[in-house]
Amino acid sequence: MEGLTFDGVVWAMTSKCDSNWHPLTWLSHMLDCQLHGLYAGGHHFTSVLLHAITPSCCSWFSGR
């Protein structure tokens, strides 16, 4: 895995997998590989962090 590269971003924006277009998934995986290599614990940490931040941001934006 090369991580997040210009060619990878172009590929993520233009490719389909099983007739689905999901560039954010590919870009997130590329960034995880850039930061943590193939260490699964790092990927899991990023996922937990994003899932913890998202509800906080939603609450803040909604004014609650």
GROMACS .gro file of N, CA and C in nm:
model
  192
    1MET      N    1   0.084  -0.117   0.000
    1MET     CA    2   0.000   0.000   0.000
    1MET      C    3   0.089   0.124   0.000
    2GLU      N    4   0.059   0.215  -0.088
    2GLU     CA    5   0.139   0.336  -0.101
    2GLU      C    6   0.089   0.449  -0.012
    3GLY      N    7  -0.029   0.438   0.041
    3GLY     CA    8  -0.085   0.547   0.119
    3GLY      C    9  -0.159   0.643   0.028
    4LEU      N   10  -0.172   0.764   0.072
    4LEU     CA   11  -0.249   0.866   0.002
    4LEU      C   12  -0.159   0.934  -0.102
    5THR      N   13  -0.187   0.908  -0.230
    5THR     CA   14  -0.110   0.967  -0.339
    5THR      C   15  -0.206   1.034  -0.437
    6PHE      N   16  -0.152   1.119  -0.524
    6PHE     CA   17  -0.236   1.185  -0.624
    6PHE      C   18  -0.301   1.081  -0.715
    7ASP      N   19  -0.224   0.983  -0.761
    7ASP     CA   20  -0.280   0.878  -0.847
    7ASP      C   21  -0.388   0.799  -0.774
    8GLY      N   22  -0.368   0.776  -0.645
    8GLY     CA   23  -0.468   0.705  -0.566
    8GLY      C   24  -0.597   0.784  -0.553
    9VAL      N   25  -0.586   0.915  -0.534
    9VAL     CA   26  -0.706   1.000  -0.524
    9VAL      C   27  -0.781   0.999  -0.656
   10VAL      N   28  -0.710   1.011  -0.767
   10VAL     CA   29  -0.774   1.005  -0.899
   10VAL      C   30  -0.844   0.871  -0.917
   11TRP      N   31  -0.776   0.764  -0.879
   11TRP     CA   32  -0.835   0.631  -0.891
   11TRP      C   33  -0.962   0.620  -0.805
   12ALA      N   34  -0.955   0.669  -0.681
   12ALA     CA   35  -1.070   0.660  -0.590
   12ALA      C   36  -1.189   0.737  -0.645
   13MET      N   37  -1.165   0.850  -0.710
   13MET     CA   38  -1.274   0.932  -0.762
   13MET      C   39  -1.334   0.877  -0.891
   14THR      N   40  -1.261   0.791  -0.960
   14THR     CA   41  -1.307   0.744  -1.090
   14THR      C   42  -1.339   0.596  -1.096
   15SER      N   43  -1.309   0.519  -0.993
   15SER     CA   44  -1.330   0.375  -0.999
   15SER      C   45  -1.461   0.333  -0.932
   16LYS      N   46  -1.506   0.216  -0.970
   16LYS     CA   47  -1.624   0.156  -0.908
   16LYS      C   48  -1.588   0.016  -0.863
   17CYS      N   49  -1.649  -0.029  -0.756
   17CYS     CA   50  -1.630  -0.164  -0.707
   17CYS      C   51  -1.767  -0.228  -0.691
   18ASP      N   52  -1.792  -0.334  -0.762
   18ASP     CA   53  -1.922  -0.402  -0.758
   18ASP      C   54  -2.035  -0.304  -0.788
   19SER      N   55  -2.014  -0.218  -0.887
   19SER     CA   56  -2.112  -0.119  -0.933
   19SER      C   57  -2.143  -0.012  -0.828
   20ASN      N   58  -2.059   0.001  -0.727
   20ASN     CA   59  -2.077   0.104  -0.624
   20ASN      C   60  -1.963   0.205  -0.633
   21TRP      N   61  -1.996   0.331  -0.613
   21TRP     CA   62  -1.894   0.436  -0.613
   21TRP      C   63  -1.884   0.488  -0.471
   22HIS      N   64  -1.771   0.465  -0.408
   22HIS     CA   65  -1.752   0.509  -0.270
   22HIS      C   66  -1.610   0.559  -0.248
   23PRO      N   67  -1.581   0.680  -0.302
   23PRO     CA   68  -1.444   0.730  -0.291
   23PRO      C   69  -1.402   0.762  -0.148
   24LEU      N   70  -1.493   0.801  -0.061
   24LEU     CA   71  -1.454   0.835   0.075
   24LEU      C   72  -1.398   0.713   0.148
   25THR      N   73  -1.455   0.597   0.121
   25THR     CA   74  -1.405   0.473   0.180
   25THR      C   75  -1.262   0.447   0.136
   26TRP      N   76  -1.236   0.459   0.005
   26TRP     CA   77  -1.102   0.435  -0.048
   26TRP      C   78  -1.004   0.538   0.005
   27LEU      N   79  -1.044   0.666   0.008
   27LEU     CA   80  -0.954   0.771   0.056
   27LEU      C   81  -0.921   0.753   0.203
   28SER      N   82  -1.021   0.713   0.282
   28SER     CA   83  -0.999   0.689   0.424
   28SER      C   84  -0.901   0.573   0.444
   29HIS      N   85  -0.916   0.469   0.365
   29HIS     CA   86  -0.825   0.355   0.376
   29HIS      C   87  -0.683   0.395   0.335
   30MET      N   88  -0.671   0.475   0.229
   30MET     CA   89  -0.539   0.522   0.187
   30MET      C   90  -0.472   0.605   0.296
   31LEU      N   91  -0.550   0.693   0.360
   31LEU     CA   92  -0.496   0.775   0.467
   31LEU      C   93  -0.454   0.689   0.586
   32ASP      N   94  -0.534   0.589   0.620
   32ASP     CA   95  -0.497   0.497   0.728
   32ASP      C   96  -0.366   0.426   0.696
   33CYS      N   97  -0.352   0.382   0.572
   33CYS     CA   98  -0.227   0.315   0.533
   33CYS      C   99  -0.109   0.411   0.537
   34GLN      N  100  -0.134   0.537   0.503
   34GLN     CA  101  -0.028   0.638   0.510
   34GLN      C  102   0.016   0.660   0.654
   35LEU      N  103  -0.081   0.666   0.746
   35LEU     CA  104  -0.050   0.694   0.886
   35LEU      C  105  -0.002   0.573   0.965
   36HIS      N  106  -0.065   0.456   0.940
   36HIS     CA  107  -0.042   0.340   1.026
   36HIS      C  108   0.016   0.219   0.954
   37GLY      N  109   0.040   0.230   0.823
   37GLY     CA  110   0.082   0.113   0.749
   37GLY      C  111  -0.032   0.012   0.747
   38LEU      N  112   0.000  -0.115   0.756
   38LEU     CA  113  -0.104  -0.217   0.757
   38LEU      C  114  -0.137  -0.264   0.899
   39TYR      N  115  -0.095  -0.186   1.000
   39TYR     CA  116  -0.124  -0.219   1.139
   39TYR      C  117  -0.273  -0.199   1.168
   40ALA      N  118  -0.343  -0.308   1.192
   40ALA     CA  119  -0.488  -0.304   1.210
   40ALA      C  120  -0.530  -0.220   1.330
   41GLY      N  121  -0.450  -0.217   1.435
   41GLY     CA  122  -0.483  -0.138   1.553
   41GLY      C  123  -0.492   0.011   1.521
   42GLY      N  124  -0.406   0.059   1.433
   42GLY     CA  125  -0.411   0.199   1.392
   42GLY      C  126  -0.536   0.230   1.314
   43HIS      N  127  -0.574   0.139   1.225
   43HIS     CA  128  -0.698   0.157   1.148
   43HIS      C  129  -0.818   0.159   1.242
   44HIS      N  130  -0.817   0.071   1.340
   44HIS     CA  131  -0.927   0.064   1.437
   44HIS      C  132  -0.932   0.193   1.520
   45PHE      N  133  -0.817   0.243   1.562
   45PHE     CA  134  -0.812   0.366   1.640
   45PHE      C  135  -0.872   0.482   1.561
   46THR      N  136  -0.837   0.494   1.433
   46THR     CA  137  -0.891   0.600   1.349
   46THR      C  138  -1.043   0.588   1.339
   47SER      N  139  -1.092   0.467   1.322
   47SER     CA  140  -1.236   0.444   1.312
   47SER      C  141  -1.307   0.484   1.441
   48VAL      N  142  -1.254   0.443   1.554
   48VAL     CA  143  -1.314   0.477   1.684
   48VAL      C  144  -1.312   0.629   1.704
   49LEU      N  145  -1.201   0.692   1.669
   49LEU     CA  146  -1.189   0.837   1.683
   49LEU      C  147  -1.293   0.910   1.598
   50LEU      N  148  -1.307   0.870   1.472
   50LEU     CA  149  -1.406   0.934   1.385
   50LEU      C  150  -1.548   0.912   1.434
   51HIS      N  151  -1.577   0.791   1.484
   51HIS     CA  152  -1.710   0.762   1.535
   51HIS      C  153  -1.738   0.835   1.666
   52ALA      N  154  -1.636   0.869   1.740
   52ALA     CA  155  -1.655   0.947   1.864
   52ALA      C  156  -1.673   1.095   1.833
   53ILE      N  157  -1.604   1.144   1.734
   53ILE     CA  158  -1.610   1.286   1.699
   53ILE      C  159  -1.741   1.321   1.628
   54THR      N  160  -1.791   1.233   1.545
   54THR     CA  161  -1.909   1.263   1.463
   54THR      C  162  -2.031   1.305   1.545
   55PRO      N  163  -2.073   1.231   1.647
   55PRO     CA  164  -2.190   1.276   1.723
   55PRO      C  165  -2.167   1.409   1.795
   56SER      N  166  -2.044   1.431   1.839
   56SER     CA  167  -2.012   1.559   1.904
   56SER      C  168  -2.028   1.674   1.806
   57CYS      N  169  -1.979   1.657   1.686
   57CYS     CA  170  -1.993   1.761   1.583
   57CYS      C  171  -2.140   1.783   1.547
   58CYS      N  172  -2.215   1.675   1.535
   58CYS     CA  173  -2.357   1.688   1.502
   58CYS      C  174  -2.431   1.764   1.612
   59SER      N  175  -2.401   1.733   1.737
   59SER     CA  176  -2.464   1.805   1.848
   59SER      C  177  -2.425   1.950   1.849
   60TRP      N  178  -2.299   1.978   1.824
   60TRP     CA  179  -2.253   2.116   1.823
   60TRP      C  180  -2.318   2.196   1.710
   61PHE      N  181  -2.325   2.136   1.590
   61PHE     CA  182  -2.385   2.206   1.476
   61PHE      C  183  -2.534   2.226   1.492
   62SER      N  184  -2.598   2.135   1.563
   62SER     CA  185  -2.744   2.149   1.581
   62SER      C  186  -2.777   2.246   1.694
   63GLY      N  187  -2.677   2.288   1.770
   63GLY     CA  188  -2.697   2.385   1.875
   63GLY      C  189  -2.741   2.326   2.008
   64ARG      N  190  -2.722   2.199   2.028
   64ARG     CA  191  -2.761   2.134   2.153
   64ARG      C  192  -2.645   2.122   2.246
   0.00000   0.00000   0.00000
